[in-house]
Tab-separated table of N, CA and C in Angstrom:
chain	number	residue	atom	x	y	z
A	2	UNK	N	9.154	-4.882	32.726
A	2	UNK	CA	9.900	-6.111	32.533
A	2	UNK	C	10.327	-6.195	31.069
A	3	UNK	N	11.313	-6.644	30.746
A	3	UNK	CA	12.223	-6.788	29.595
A	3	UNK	C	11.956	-8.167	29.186
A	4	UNK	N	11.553	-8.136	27.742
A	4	UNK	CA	11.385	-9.620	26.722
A	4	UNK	C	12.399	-10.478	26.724
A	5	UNK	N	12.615	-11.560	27.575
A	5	UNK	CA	13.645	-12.539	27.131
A	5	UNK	C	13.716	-12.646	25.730
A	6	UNK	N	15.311	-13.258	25.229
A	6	UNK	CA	15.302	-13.507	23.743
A	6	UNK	C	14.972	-15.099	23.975
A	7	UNK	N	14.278	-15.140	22.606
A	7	UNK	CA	13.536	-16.342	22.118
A	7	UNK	C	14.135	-16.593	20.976
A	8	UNK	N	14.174	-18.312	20.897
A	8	UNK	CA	14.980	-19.022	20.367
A	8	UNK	C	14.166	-20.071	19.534
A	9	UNK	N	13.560	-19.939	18.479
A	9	UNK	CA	12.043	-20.898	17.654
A	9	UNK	C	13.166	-22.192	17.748
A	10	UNK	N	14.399	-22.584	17.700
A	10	UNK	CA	15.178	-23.574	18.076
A	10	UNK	C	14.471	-24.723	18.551
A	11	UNK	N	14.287	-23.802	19.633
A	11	UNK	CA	13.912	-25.028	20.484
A	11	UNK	C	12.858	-25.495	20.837
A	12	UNK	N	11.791	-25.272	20.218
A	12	UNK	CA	10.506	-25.684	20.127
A	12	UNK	C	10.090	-26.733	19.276
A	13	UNK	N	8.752	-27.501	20.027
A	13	UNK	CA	8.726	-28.853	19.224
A	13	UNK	C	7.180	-28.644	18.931
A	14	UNK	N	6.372	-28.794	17.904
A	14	UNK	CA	5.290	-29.099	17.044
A	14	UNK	C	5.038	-30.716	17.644
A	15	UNK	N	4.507	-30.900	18.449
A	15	UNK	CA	4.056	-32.105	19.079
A	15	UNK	C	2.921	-32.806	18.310
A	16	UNK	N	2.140	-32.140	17.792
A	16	UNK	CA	0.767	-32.230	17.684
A	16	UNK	C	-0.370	-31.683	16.656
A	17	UNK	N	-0.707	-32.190	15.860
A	17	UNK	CA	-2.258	-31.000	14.951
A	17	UNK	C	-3.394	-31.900	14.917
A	18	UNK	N	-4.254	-31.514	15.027
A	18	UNK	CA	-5.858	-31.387	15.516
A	18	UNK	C	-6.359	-31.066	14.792
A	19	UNK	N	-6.963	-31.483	13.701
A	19	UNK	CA	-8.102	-30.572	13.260
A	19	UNK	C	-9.367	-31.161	13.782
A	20	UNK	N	-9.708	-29.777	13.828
A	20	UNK	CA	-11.118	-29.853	14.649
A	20	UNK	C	-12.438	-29.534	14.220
A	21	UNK	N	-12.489	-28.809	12.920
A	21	UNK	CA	-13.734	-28.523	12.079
A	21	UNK	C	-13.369	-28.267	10.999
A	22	UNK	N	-13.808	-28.840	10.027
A	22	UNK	CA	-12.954	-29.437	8.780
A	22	UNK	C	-14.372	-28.991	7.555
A	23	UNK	N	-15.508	-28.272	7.796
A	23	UNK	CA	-16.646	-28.342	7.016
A	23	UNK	C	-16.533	-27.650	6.098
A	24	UNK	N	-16.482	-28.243	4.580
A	24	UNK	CA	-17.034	-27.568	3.236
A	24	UNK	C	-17.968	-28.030	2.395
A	25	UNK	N	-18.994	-27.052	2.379
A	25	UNK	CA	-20.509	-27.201	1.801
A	25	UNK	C	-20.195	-26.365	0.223
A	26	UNK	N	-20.209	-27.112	-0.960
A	26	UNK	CA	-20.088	-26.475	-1.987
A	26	UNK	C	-21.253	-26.718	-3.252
A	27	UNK	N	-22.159	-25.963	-3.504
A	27	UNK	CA	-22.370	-26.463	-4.664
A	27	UNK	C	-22.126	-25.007	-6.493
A	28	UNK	N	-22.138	-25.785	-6.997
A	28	UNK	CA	-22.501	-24.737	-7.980
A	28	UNK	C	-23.869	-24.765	-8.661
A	29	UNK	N	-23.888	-23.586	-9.085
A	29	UNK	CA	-25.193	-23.138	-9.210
A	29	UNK	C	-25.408	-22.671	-10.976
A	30	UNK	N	-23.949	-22.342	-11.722
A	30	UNK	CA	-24.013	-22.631	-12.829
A	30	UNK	C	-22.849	-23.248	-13.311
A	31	UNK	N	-22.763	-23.105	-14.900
A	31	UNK	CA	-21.392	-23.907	-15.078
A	31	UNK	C	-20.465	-23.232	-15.519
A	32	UNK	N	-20.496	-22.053	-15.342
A	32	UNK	CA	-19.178	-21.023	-14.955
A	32	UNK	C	-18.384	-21.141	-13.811
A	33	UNK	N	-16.738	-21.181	-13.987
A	33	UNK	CA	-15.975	-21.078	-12.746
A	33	UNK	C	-16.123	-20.270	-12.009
A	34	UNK	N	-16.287	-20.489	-10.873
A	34	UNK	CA	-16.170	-19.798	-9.592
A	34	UNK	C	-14.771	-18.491	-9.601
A	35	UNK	N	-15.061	-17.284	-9.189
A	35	UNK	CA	-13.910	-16.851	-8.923
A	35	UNK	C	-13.565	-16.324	-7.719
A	36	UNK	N	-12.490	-17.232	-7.872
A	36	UNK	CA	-11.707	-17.130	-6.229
A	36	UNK	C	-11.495	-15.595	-5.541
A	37	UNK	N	-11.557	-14.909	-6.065
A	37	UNK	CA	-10.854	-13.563	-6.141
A	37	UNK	C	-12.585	-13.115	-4.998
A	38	UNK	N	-13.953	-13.778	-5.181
A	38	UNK	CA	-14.705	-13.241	-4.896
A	38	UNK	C	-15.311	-13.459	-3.974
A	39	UNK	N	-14.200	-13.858	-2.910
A	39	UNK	CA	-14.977	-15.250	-1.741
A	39	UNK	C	-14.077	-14.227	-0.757
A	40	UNK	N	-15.443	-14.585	0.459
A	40	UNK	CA	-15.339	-13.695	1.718
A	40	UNK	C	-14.428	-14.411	2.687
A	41	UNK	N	-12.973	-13.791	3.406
A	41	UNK	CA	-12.691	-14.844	3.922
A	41	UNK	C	-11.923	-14.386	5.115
A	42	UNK	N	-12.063	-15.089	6.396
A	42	UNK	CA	-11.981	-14.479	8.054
A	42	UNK	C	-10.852	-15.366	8.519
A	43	UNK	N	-10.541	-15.005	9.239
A	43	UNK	CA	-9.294	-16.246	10.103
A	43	UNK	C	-8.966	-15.356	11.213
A	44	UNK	N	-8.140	-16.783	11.894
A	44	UNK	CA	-7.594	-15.700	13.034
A	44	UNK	C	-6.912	-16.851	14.068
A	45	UNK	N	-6.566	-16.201	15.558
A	45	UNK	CA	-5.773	-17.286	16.248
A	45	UNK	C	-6.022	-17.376	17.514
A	46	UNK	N	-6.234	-18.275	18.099
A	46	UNK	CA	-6.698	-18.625	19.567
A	46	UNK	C	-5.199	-18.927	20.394
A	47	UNK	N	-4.657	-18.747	21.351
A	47	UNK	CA	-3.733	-19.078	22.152
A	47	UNK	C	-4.287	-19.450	23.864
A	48	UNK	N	-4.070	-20.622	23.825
A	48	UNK	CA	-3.914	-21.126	25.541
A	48	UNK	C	-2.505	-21.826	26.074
A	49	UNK	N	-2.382	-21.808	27.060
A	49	UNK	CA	-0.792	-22.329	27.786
A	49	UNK	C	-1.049	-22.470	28.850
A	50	UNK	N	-0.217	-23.435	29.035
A	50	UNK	CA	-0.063	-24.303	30.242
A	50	UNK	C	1.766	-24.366	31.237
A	51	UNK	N	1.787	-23.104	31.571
A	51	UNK	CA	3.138	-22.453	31.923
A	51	UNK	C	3.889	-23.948	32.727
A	52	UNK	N	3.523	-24.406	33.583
A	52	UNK	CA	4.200	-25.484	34.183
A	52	UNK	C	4.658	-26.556	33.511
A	53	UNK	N	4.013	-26.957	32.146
A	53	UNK	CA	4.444	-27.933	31.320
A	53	UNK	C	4.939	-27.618	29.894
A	54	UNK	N	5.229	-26.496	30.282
A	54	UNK	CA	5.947	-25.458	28.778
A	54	UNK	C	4.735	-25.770	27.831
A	55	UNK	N	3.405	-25.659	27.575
A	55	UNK	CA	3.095	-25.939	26.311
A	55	UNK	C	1.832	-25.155	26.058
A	56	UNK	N	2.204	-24.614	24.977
A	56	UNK	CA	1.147	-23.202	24.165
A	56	UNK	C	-0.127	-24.336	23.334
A	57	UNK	N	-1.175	-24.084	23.104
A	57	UNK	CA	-2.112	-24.480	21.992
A	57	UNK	C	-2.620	-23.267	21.353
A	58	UNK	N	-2.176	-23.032	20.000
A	58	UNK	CA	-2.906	-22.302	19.151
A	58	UNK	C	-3.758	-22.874	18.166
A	59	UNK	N	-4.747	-22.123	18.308
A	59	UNK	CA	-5.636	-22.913	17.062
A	59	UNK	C	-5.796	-21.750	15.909
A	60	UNK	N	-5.918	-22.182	14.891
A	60	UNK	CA	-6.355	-20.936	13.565
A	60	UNK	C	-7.645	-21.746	13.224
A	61	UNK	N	-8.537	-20.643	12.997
A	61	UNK	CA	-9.831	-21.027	12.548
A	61	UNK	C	-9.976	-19.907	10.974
A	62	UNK	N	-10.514	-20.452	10.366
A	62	UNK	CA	-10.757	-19.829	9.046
A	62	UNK	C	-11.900	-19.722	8.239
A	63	UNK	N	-12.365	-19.225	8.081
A	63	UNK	CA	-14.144	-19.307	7.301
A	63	UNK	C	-14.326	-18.566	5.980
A	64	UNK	N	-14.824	-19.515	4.778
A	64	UNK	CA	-14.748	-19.085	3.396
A	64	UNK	C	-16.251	-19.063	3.397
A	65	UNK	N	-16.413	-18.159	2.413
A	65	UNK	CA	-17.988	-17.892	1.901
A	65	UNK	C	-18.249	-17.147	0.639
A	66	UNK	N	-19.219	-17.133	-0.164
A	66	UNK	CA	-19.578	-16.811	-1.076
A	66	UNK	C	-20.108	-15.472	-0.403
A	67	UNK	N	-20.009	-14.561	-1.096
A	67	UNK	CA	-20.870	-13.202	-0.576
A	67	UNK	C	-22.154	-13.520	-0.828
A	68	UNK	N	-22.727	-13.020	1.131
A	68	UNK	CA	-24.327	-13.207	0.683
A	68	UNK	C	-25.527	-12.890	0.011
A	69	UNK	N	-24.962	-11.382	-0.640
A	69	UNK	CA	-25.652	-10.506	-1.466
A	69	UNK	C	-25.600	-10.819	-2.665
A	70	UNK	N	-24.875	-11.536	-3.277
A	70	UNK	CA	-24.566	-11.629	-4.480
A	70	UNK	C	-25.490	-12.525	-5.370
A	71	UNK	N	-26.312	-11.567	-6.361
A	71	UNK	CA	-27.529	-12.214	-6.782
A	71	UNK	C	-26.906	-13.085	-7.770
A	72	UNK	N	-25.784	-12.398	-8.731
A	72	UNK	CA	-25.388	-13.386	-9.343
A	72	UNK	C	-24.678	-14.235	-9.424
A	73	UNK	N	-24.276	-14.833	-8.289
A	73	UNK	CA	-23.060	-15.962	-7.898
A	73	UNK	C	-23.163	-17.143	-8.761
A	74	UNK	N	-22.191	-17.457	-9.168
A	74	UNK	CA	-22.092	-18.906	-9.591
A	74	UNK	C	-22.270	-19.945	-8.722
A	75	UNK	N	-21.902	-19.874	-7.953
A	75	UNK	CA	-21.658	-20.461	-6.756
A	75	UNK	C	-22.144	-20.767	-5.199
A	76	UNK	N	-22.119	-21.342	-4.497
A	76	UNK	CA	-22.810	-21.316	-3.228
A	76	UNK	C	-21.087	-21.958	-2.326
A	77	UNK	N	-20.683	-21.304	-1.544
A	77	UNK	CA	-19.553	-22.227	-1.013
A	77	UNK	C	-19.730	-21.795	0.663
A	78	UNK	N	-19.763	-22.622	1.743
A	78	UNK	CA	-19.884	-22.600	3.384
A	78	UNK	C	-18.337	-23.017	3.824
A	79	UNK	N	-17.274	-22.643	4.303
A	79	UNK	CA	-16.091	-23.711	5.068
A	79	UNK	C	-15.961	-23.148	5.628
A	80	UNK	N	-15.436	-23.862	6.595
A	80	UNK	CA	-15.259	-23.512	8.215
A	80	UNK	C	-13.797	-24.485	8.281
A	81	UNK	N	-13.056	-23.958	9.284
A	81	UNK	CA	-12.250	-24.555	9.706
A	81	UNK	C	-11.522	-24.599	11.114
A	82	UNK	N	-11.299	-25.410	11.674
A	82	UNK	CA	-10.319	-25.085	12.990
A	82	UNK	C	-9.572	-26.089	13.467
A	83	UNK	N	-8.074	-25.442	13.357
A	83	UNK	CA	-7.164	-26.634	13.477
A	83	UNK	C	-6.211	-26.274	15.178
A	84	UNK	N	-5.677	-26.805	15.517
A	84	UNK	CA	-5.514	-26.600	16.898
A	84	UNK	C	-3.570	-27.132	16.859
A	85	UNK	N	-2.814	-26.547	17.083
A	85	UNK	CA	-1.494	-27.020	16.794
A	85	UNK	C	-0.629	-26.745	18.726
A	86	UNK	N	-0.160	-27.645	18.811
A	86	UNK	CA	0.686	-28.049	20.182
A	86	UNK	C	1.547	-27.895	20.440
A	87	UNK	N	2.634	-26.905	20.843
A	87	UNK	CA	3.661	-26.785	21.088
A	87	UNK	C	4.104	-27.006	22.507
A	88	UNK	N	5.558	-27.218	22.679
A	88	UNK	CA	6.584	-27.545	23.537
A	88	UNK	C	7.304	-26.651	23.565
A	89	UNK	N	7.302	-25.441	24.589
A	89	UNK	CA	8.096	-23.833	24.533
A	89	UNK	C	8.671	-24.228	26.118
A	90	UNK	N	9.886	-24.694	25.776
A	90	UNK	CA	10.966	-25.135	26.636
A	90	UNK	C	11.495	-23.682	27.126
A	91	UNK	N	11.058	-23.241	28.817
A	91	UNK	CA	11.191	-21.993	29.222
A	91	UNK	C	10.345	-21.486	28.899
A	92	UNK	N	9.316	-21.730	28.734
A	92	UNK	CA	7.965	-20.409	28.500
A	92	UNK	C	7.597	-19.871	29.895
A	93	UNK	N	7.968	-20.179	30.897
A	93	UNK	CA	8.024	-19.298	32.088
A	93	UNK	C	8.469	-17.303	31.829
A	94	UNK	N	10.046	-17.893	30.925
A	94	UNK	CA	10.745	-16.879	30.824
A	94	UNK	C	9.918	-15.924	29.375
A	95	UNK	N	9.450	-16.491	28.826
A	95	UNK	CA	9.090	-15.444	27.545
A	95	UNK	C	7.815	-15.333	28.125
A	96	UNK	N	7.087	-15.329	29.103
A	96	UNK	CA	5.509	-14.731	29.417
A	96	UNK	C	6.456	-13.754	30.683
A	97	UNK	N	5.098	-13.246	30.316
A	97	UNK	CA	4.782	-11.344	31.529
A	97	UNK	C	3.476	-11.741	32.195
A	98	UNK	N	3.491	-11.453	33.199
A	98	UNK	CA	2.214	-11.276	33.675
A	98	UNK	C	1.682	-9.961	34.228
A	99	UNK	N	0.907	-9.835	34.769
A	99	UNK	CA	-0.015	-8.251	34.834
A	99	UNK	C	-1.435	-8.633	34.688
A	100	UNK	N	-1.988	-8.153	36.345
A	100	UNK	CA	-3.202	-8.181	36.692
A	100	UNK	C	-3.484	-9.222	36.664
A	101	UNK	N	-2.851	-10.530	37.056
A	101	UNK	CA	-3.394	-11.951	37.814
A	101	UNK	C	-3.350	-12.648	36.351
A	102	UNK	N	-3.125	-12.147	35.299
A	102	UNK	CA	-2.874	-13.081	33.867
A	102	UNK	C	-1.709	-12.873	33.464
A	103	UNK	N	-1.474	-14.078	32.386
A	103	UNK	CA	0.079	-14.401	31.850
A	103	UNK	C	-0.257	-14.322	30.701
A	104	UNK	N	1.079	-13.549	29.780
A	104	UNK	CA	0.813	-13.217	28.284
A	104	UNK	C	2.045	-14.107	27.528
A	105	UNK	N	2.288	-14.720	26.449
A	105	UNK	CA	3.380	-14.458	25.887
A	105	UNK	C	4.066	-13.621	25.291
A	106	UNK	N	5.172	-13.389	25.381
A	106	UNK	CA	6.007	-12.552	24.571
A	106	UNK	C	5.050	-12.565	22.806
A	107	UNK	N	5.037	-11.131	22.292
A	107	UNK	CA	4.601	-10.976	21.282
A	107	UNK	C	6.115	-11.851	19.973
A	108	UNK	N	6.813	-11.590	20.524
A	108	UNK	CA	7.926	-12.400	19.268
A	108	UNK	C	7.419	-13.869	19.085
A	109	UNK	N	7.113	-14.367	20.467
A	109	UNK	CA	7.241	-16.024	20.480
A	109	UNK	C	5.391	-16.271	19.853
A	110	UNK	N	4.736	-15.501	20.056
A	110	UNK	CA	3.348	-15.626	19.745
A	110	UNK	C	3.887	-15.741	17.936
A	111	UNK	N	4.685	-14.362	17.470
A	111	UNK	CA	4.352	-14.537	15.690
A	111	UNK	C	5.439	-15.357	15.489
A	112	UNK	N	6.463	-16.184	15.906
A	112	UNK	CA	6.771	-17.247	15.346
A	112	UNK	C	5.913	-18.450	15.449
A	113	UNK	N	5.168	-18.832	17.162
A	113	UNK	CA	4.391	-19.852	16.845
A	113	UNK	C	3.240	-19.507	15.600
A	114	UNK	N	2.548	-18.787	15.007
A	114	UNK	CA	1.669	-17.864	14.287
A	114	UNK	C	2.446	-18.221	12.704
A	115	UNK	N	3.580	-17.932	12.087
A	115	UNK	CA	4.095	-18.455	10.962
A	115	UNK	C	3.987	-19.375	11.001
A	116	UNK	N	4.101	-20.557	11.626
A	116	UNK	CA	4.176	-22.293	11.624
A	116	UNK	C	2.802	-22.214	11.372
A	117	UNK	N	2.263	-21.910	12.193
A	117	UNK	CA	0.143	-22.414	12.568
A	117	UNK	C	-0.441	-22.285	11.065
A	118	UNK	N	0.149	-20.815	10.584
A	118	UNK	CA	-0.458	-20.503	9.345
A	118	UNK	C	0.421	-20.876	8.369
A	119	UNK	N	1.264	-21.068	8.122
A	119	UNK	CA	2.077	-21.810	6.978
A	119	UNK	C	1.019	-23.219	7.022
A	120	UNK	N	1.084	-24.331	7.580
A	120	UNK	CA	0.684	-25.555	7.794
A	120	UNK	C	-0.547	-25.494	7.728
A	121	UNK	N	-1.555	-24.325	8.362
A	121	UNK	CA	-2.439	-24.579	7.528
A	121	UNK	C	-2.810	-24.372	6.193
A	122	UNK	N	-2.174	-23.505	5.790
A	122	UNK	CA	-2.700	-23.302	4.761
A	122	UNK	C	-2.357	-24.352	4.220
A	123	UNK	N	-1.541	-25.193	4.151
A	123	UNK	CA	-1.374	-26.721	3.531
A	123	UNK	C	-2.697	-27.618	4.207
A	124	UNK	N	-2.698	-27.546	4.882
A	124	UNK	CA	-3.832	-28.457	5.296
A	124	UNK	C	-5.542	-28.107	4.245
A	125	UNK	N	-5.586	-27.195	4.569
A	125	UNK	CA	-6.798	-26.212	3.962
A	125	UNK	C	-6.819	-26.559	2.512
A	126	UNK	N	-5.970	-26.348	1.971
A	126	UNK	CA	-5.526	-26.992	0.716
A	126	UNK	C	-5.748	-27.883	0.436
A	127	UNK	N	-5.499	-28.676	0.773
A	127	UNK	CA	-5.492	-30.193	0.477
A	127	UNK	C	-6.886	-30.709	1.158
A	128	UNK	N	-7.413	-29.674	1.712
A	128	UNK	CA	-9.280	-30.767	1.939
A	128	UNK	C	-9.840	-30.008	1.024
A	129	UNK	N	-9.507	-28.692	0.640
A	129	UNK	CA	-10.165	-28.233	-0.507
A	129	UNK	C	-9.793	-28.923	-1.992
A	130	UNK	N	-9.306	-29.433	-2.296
A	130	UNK	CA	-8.816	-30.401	-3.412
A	130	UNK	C	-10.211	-31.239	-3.808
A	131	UNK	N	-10.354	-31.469	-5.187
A	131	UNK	CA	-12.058	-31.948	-6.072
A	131	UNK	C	-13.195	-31.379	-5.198
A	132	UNK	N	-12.848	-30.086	-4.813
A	132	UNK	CA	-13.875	-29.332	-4.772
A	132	UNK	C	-14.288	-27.995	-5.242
A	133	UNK	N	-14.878	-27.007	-5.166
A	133	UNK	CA	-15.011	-25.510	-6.076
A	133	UNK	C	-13.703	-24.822	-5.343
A	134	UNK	N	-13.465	-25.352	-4.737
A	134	UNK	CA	-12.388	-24.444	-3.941
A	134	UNK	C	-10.990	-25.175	-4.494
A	135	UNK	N	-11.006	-25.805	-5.354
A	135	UNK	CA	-9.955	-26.597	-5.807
A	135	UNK	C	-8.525	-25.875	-6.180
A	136	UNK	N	-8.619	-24.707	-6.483
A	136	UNK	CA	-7.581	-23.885	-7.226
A	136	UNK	C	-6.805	-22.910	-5.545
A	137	UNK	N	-7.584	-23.165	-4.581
A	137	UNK	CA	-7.692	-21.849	-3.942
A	137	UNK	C	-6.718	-22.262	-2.477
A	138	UNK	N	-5.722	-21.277	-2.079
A	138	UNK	CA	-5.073	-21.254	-1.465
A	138	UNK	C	-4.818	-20.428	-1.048
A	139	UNK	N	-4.743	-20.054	0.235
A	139	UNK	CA	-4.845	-19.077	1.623
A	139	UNK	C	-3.388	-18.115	0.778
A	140	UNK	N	-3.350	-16.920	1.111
A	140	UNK	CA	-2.403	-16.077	0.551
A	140	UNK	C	-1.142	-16.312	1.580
A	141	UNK	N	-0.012	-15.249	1.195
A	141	UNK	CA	1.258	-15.724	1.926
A	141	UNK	C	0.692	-14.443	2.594
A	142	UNK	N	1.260	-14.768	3.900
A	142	UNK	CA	1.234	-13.451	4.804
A	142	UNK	C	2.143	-12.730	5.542
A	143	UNK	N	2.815	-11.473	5.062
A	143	UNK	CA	4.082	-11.151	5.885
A	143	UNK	C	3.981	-11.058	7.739
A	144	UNK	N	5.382	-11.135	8.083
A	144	UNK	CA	5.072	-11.239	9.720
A	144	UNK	C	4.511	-9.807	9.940
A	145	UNK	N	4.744	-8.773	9.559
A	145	UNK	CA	3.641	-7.595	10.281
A	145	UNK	C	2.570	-8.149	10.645
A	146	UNK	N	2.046	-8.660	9.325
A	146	UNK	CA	0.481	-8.771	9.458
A	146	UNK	C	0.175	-9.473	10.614
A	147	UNK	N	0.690	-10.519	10.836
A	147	UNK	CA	0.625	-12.237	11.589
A	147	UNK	C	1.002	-11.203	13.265
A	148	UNK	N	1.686	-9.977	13.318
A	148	UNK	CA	1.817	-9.498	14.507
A	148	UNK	C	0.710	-8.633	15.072
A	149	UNK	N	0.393	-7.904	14.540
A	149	UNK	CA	-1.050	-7.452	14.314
A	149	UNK	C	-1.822	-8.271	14.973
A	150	UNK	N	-1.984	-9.367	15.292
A	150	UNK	CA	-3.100	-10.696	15.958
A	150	UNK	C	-2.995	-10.529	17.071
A	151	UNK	N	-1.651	-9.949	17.807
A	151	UNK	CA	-1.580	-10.257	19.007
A	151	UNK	C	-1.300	-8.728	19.803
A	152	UNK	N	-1.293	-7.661	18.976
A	152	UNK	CA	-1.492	-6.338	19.747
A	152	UNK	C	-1.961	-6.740	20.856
């Protein structure tokens, strides 16, 4: 079966959720923290609901101080998971199915995937604000990478 073309047009951002919002920070001396030295995971959940056109992706993200690190300045725990709602008008046509499950089209997955992660990283941002994580902001990420999620 052949990928319908997809049109980010016409899609609507209905909705954001955040759903685990936890940062545990303390410092431990009075040297800055460096950002450069923090362990950090993410990634993307997708569910859909084909009859009512609508995808939920969530990005979850987790910062940490390395646990080995005898000499840390720092102690930092965050967790995150935000859950974003879309309206994919025709998502009948951009999913495949195979073996009793439905996939989306990999195009329409890394455009919803640029929005999820653009926005969060604004979000993330801004709860990390008067905290050790104050300076620190999720990197830009080219679409290869963001396609890569959904091999």
């Amino acid at each position: 079966m052949t990928d319908k073309i997809f049109n980010i047009e016409n899609v609507s951002l209905d909705e954001i959720k955040v759903t685990q919002a936890s940062l545990e920070n303390e410092l431990i001396s009075n040297d800055s923290l460096d950002i450069k030295s923090l362990e950090i995971s993410y990634g993307f959940d997708v569910g859909m609901n084909i009859d009512h056109n609508l995808v939920k992706m969530t990005f979850w993200c987790k910062i940490s101080t390395p646990l080995n690190k005898e000499d840390s300045k720092a102690s930092i725990n965050g967790d995150f998971n935000i859950d974003f709602f879309y309206k994919v008008p025709g998502l009948e046509e951009v999913t495949n199915r195979s073996g009793g499950q439905a996939f989306i089209q990999s195009d329409v997955l890394v455009s919803l995937a640029n929005i999820t992660y653009s926005t969060a990283r604004g979000i993330i941002y801004n709860r990390s604000l008067g905290t050790l994580l104050d300076k620190f902001i999720l990197p830009i990420l080219p679409t290869q990478k963001l396609h890569k999620f959904f091999l």
